[in-house]
Short mmCIF file of C-alpha atoms and ligand atoms in Angstrom, two decimals:
data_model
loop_
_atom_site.label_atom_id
_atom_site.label_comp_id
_atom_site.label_asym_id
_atom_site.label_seq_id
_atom_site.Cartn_x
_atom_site.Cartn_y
_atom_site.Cartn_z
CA UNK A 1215 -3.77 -12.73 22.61
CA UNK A 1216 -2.13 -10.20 20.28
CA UNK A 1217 -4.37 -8.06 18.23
CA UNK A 1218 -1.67 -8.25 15.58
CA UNK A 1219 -2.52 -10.55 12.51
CA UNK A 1220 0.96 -9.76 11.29
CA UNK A 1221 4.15 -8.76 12.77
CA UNK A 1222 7.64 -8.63 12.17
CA UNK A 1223 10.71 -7.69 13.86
CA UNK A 1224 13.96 -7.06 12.64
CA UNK A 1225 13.46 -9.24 9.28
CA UNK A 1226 16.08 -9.86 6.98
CA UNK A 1227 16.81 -11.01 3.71
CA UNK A 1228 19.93 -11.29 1.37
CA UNK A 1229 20.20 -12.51 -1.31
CA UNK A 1230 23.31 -14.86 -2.67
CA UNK A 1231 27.16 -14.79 -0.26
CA UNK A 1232 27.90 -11.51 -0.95
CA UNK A 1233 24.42 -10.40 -0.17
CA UNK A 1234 21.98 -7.91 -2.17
CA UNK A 1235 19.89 -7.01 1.07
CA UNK A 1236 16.45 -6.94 -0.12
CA UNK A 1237 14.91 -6.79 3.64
CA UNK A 1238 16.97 -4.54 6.46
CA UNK A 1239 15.67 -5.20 9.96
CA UNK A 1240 11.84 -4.59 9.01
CA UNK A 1241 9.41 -4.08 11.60
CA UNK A 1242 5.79 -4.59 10.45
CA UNK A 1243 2.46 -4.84 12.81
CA UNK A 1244 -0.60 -5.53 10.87
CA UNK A 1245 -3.68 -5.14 13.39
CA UNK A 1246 -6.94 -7.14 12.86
CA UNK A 1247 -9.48 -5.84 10.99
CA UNK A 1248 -9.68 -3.34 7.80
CA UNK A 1249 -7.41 -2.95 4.76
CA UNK A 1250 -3.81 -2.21 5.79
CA UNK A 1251 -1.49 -0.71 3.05
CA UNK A 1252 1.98 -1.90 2.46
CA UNK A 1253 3.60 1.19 0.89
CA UNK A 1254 7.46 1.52 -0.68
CA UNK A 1255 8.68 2.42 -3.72
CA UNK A 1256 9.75 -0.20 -6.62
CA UNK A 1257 12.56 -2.57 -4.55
CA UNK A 1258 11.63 -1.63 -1.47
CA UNK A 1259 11.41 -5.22 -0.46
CA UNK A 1260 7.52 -5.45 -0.42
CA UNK A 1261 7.42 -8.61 -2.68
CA UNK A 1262 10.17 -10.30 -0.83
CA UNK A 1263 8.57 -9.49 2.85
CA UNK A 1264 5.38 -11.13 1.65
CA UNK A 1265 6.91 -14.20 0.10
CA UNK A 1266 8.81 -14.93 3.77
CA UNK A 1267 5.56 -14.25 5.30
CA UNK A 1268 3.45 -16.88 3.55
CA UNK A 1269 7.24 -19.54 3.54
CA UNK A 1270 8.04 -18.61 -0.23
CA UNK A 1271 10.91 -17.47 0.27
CA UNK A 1272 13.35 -17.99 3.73
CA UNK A 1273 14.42 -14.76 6.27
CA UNK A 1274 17.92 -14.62 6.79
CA UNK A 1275 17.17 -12.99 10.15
CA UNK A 1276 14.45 -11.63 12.46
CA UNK A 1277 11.26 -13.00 13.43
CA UNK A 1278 7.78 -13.76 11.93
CA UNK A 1279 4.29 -14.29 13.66
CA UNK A 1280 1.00 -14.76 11.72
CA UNK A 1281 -1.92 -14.54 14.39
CA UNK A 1282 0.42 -14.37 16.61
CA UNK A 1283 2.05 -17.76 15.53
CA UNK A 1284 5.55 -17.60 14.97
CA UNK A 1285 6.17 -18.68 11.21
CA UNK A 1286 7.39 -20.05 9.24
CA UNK A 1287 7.48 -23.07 11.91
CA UNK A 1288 4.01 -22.93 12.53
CA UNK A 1289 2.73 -22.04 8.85
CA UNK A 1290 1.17 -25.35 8.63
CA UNK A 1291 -1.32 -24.31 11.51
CA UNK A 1292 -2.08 -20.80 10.18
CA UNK A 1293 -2.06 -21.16 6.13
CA UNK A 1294 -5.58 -22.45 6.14
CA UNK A 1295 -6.78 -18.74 7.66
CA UNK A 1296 -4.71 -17.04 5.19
CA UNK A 1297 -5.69 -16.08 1.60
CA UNK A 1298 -2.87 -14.84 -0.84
CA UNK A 1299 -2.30 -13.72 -4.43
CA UNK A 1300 0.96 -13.30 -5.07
CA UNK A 1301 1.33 -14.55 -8.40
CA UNK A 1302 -1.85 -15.26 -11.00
CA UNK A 1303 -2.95 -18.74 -10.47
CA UNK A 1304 -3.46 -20.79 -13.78
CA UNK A 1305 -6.84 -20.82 -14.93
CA UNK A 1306 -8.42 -22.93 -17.84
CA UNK A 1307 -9.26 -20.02 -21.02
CA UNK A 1308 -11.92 -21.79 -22.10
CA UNK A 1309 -13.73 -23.14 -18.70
CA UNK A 1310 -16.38 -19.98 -17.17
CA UNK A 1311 -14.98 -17.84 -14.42
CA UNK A 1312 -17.37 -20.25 -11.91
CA UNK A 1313 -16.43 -23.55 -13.70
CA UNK A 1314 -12.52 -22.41 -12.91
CA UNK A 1315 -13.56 -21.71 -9.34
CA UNK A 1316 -15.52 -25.11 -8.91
CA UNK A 1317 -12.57 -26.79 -10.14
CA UNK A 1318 -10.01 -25.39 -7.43
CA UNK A 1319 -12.55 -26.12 -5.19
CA UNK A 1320 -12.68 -29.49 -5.63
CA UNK A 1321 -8.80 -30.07 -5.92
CA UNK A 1322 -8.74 -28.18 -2.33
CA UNK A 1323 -11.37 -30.33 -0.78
CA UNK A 1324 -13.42 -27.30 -0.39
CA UNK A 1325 -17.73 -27.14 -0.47
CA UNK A 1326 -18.93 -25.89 -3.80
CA UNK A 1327 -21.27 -23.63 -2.37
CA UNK A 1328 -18.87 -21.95 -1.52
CA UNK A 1329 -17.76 -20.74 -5.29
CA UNK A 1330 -21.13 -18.30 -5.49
CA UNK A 1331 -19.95 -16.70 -1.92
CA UNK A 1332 -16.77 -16.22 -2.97
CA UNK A 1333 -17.95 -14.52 -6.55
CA UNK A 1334 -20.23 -12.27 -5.34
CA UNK A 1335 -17.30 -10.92 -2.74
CA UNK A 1336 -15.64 -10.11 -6.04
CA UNK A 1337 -18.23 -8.87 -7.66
CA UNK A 1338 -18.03 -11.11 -10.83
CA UNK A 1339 -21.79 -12.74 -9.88
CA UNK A 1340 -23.64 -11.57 -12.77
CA UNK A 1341 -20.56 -12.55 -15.29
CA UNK A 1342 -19.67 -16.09 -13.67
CA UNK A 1343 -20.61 -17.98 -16.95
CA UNK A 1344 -19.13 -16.29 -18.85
CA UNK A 1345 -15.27 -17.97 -20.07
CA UNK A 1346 -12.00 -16.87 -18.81
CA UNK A 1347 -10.28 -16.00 -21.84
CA UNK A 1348 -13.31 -13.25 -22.49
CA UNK A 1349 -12.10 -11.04 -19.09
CA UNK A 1350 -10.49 -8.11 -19.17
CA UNK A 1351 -7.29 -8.10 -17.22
CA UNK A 1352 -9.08 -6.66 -14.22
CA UNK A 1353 -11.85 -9.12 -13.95
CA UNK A 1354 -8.92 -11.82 -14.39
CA UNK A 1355 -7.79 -10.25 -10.79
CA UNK A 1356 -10.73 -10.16 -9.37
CA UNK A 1357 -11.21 -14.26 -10.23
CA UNK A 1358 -7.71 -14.83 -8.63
CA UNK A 1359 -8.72 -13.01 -5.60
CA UNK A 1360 -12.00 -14.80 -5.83
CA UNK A 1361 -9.96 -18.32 -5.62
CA UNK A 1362 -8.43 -17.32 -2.42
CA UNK A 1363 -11.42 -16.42 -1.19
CA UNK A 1364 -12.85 -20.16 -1.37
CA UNK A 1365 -11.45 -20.86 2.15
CA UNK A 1366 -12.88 -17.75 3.49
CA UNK A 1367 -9.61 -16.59 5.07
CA UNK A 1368 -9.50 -14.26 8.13
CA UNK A 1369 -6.16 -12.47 6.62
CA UNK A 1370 -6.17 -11.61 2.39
CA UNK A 1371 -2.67 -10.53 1.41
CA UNK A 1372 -2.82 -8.96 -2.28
CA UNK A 1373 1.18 -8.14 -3.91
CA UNK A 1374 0.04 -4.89 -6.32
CA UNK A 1375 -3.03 -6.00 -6.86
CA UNK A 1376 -3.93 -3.11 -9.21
CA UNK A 1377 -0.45 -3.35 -11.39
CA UNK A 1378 -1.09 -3.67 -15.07
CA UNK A 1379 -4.35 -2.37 -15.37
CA UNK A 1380 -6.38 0.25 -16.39
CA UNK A 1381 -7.94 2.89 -14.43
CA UNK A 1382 -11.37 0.92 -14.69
CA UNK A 1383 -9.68 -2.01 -13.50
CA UNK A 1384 -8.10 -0.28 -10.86
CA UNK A 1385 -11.55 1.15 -9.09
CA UNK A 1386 -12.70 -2.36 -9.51
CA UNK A 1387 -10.15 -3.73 -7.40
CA UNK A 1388 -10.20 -0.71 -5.46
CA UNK A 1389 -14.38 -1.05 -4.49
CA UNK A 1390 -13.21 -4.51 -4.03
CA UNK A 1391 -10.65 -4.21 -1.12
CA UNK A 1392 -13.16 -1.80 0.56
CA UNK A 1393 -15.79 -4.12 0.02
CA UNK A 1394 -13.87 -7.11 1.85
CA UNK A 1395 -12.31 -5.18 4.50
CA UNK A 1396 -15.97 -4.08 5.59
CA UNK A 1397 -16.76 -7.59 5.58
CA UNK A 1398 -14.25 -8.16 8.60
CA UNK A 1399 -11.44 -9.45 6.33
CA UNK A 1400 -8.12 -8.16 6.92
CA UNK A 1401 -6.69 -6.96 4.17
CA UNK A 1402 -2.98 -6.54 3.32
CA UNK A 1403 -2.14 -5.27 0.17
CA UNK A 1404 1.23 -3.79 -1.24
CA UNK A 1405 1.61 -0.43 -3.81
CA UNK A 1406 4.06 2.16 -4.71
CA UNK A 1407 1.35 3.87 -6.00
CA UNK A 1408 -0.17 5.83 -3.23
CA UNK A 1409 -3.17 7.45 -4.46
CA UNK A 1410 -4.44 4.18 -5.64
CA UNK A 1411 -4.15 3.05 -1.88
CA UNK A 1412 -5.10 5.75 0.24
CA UNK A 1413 -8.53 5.98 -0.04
CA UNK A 1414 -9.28 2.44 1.14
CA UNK A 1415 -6.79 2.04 3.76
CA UNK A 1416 -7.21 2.15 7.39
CA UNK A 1417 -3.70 2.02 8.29
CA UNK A 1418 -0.48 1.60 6.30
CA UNK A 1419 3.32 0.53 6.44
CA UNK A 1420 5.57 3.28 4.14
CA UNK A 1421 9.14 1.59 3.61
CA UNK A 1422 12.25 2.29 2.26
CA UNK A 1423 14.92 -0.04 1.58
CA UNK A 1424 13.75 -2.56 3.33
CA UNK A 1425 13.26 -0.53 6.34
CA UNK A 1426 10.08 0.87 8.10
CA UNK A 1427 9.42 4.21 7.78
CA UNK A 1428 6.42 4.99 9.11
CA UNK A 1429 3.60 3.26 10.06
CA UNK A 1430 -0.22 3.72 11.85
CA UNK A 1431 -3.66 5.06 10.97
CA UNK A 1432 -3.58 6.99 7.31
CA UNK A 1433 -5.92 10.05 9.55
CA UNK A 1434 -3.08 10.21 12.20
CA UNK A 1435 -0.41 9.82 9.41
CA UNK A 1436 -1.57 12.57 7.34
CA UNK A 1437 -2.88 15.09 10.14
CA UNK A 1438 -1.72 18.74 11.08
CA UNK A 1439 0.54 18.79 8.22
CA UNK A 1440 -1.14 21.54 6.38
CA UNK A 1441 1.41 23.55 4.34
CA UNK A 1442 1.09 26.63 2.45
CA UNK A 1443 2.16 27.02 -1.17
CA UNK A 1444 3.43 30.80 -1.40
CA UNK A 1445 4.30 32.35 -5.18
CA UNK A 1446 5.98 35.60 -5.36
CA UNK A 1447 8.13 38.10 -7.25
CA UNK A 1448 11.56 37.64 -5.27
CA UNK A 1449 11.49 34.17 -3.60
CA UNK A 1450 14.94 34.28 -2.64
CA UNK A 1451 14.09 37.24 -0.75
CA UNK A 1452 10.77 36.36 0.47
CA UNK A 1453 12.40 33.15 2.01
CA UNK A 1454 14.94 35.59 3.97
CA UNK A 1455 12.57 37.45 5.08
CA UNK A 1456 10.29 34.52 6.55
CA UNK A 1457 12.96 32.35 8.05
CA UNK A 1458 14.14 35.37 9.92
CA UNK A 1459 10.20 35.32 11.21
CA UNK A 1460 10.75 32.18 12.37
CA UNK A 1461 8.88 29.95 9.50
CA UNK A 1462 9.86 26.96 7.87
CA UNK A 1463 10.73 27.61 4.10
CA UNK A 1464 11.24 25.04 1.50
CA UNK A 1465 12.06 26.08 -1.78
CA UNK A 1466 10.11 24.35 -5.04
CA UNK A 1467 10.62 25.29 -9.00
CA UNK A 1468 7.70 27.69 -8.85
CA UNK A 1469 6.88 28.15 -5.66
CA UNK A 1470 7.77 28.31 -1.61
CA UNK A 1471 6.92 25.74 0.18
CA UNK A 1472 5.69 27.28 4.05
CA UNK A 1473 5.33 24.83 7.18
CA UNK A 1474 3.39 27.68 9.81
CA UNK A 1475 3.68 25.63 12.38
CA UNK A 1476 1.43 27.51 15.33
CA UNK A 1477 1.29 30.81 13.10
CA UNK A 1478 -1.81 32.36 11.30
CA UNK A 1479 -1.41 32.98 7.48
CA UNK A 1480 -1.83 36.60 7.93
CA UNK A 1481 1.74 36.48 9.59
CA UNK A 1482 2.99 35.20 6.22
CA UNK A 1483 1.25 38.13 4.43
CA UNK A 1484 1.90 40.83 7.58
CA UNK A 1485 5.93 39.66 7.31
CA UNK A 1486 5.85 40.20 3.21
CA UNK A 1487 4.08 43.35 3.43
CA UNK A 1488 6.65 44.77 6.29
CA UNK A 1489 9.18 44.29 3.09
CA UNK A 1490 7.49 45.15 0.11
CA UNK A 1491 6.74 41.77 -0.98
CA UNK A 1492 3.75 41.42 -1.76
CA UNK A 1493 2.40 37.41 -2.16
CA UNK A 1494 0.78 36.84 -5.25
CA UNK A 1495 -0.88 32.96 -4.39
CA UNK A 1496 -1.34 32.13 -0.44
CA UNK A 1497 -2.98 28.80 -0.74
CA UNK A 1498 -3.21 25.60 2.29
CA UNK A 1499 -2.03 22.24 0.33
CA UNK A 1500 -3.45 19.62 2.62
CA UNK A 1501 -0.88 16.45 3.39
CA UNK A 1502 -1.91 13.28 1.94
CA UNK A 1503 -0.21 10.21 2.49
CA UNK A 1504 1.60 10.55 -1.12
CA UNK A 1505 3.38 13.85 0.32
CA UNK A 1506 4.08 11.68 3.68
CA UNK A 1507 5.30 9.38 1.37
CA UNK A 1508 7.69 10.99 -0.66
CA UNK A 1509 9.01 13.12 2.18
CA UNK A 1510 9.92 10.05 3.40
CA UNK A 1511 11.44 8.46 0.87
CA UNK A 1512 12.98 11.48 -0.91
CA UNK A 1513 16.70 11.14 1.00
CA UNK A 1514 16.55 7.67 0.07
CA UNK A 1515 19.29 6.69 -2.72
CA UNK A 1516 17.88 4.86 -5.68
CA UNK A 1517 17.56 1.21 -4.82
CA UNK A 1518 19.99 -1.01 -6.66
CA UNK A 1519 18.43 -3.21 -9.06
CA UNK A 1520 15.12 -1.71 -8.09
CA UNK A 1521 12.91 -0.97 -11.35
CA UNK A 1522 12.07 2.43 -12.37
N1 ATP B 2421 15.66 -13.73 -6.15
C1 ATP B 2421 16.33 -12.58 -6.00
N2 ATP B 2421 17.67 -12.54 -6.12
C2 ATP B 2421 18.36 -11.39 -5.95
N3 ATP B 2421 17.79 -10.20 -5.66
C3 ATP B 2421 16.45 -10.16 -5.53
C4 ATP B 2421 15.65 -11.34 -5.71
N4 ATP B 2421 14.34 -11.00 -5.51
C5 ATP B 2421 14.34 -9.66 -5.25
N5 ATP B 2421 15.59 -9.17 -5.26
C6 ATP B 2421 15.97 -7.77 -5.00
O1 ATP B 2421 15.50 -7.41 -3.72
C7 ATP B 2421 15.05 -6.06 -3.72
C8 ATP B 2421 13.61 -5.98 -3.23
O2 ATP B 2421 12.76 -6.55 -4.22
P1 ATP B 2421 11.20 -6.74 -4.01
O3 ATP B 2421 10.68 -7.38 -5.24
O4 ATP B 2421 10.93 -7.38 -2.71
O5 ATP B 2421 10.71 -5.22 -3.93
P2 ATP B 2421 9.25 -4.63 -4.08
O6 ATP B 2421 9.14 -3.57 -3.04
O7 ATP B 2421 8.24 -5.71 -4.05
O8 ATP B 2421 9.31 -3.96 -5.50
P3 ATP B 2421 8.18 -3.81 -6.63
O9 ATP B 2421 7.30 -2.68 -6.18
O10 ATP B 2421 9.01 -3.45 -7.82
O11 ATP B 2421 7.48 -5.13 -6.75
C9 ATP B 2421 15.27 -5.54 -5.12
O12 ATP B 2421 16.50 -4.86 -5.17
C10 ATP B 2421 15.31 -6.80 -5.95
O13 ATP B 2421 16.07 -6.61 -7.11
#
């Protein structure tokens, strides 16, 4: 059986005859287990890719699977093992956070017990009585996540969970994700804000324009990418002088950008010196998955339609 929870291959989607293409041949593999990070910028076709997955919204091409079901013809099988919050559910304002939840339980034919489980997963245990309309935006999150959680899916799949909200709110949600994903649900959840992301996510999918970019483990993604930032008094020259040495130069506002490669930082200095340029900041910049990121999707023209 596939270890994949969620895969694509080649998806498409466009929109109306002549054909907005949201979705360009996407590959996705999702493995079981921890939080996997769906990563693009604004229009990247995250939201769209997620709505096909869970039969919002129909591919115009490719293929689907959902634990290794193919979907959406056998969505009917697999929904039950498959939490989502795409958009906020409806809740009553003047009902408590558990009297919502025990509600939705019984409309979905689930146990009540299992409305306490499914709080404390949140975190909102100690503020369960008290009534919806009193939450802050991020506690409002939290509850929709919570009503997913009522089935106890294998698979959560959370569209910008932290959009909207204050930084508070956002290391709520964050602690959150980490907190299910140790508790052996899978978690897929979609940013274009990386930093937000990075720091609970096993693995990630970075697209572009529908495409994937880059995908696997964030360590593996991130590794042996150390650059150095170099400032000095002639840059222009300074460059010369280190791409004829054989290093990789990018050029920045206010600084040089250096990829070493194999080669020692002294060479840097040793090369300068040899010319009477004499580096004034030498410093590594480690790669995080935001550099990765925009590396990646730096050549990309601005996506039509696509908000800022
Ligand atoms: N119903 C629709 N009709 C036409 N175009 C659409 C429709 N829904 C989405 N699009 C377009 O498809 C592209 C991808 O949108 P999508 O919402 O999937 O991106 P996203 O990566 O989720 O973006 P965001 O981070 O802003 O939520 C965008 O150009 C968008 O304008």
């Amino acid at each position: 059986m596939s270890d994949l929870v969620v895969e694509a291959r080649g998806l498409r989607k466009d929109f109306g005859s002549h054909g907005r293409t949201a979705v360009d041949g996407l590959d996705l593999s999702v493995p079981r287990g921890g939080v996997h990070g769906f990563l693009g910028p604004n229009g990247s076709g995250k939201t769209t890719t997620i709505r096909m997955l869970l039969g919002l919204a129909r591919s115009t091409g490719g293929t689907m699977r959902l634990f290794g079901e193919p979907v959406p013809e056998r969505l009917p099988e697999v929904m039950g093992r498959v939490g989502a919050v795409v958009e906020s559910p409806k809740f009553t304002p003047t009902f408590s956070a558990r009297a919502n939840l025990e509600l939705l339980a019984r409309a979905g034919g689930i146990d009540v017990k299992r409305v306490g489980a499914a709080l404390h997963q949140v975190g909102l245990s100690g503020r369960e009585g008290d009534r919806y309309r009193t939450y802050s935006l991020g506690m409002k999150q939290r509850l929709a996540i919570a009503a997913t959680l009522l089935k106890d899916p294998e698979l959560l799949i959370l569209d910008e969970p932290t959009n909207g909200l204050d930084p508070a709110g956002i290391r709520e949600i964050r602690e959150m994700i980490r907190a299910l994903g140790a508790q052996g649900v899978t978690v897929l959840v979609s940013s274009h804000i990386l930093a937000e992301i990075q720091q609970v996510c096993d693995s990630v999918s970075i697209i572009g324009r529908g495409r994937l970019l880059a995908e696997g483990r964030v360590d593996e993604l991130v590794a042996g990418g150390t650059t150095y930032r170099l400032v000095v008094s002639q840059p222009e020259r300074a460059a010369g002088v280190l791409e004829d040495a054989g290093i990789v130069v990018g050029r920045e506002a206010d600084h040089l950008a250096l990829d070493l490669g194999d080669r020692e930082p002294e060479e840097v200095a040793r090369a300068l010196a040899g010319h009477d340029l004499w580096p004034r900041e030498l410093t590594p910049v480690r790669r995080d998955l935001e550099s990765v990121f925009l590396q990646l999707t730096s050549t990309e023209p601005p996506v039509p339609g696509g908000a800022a």
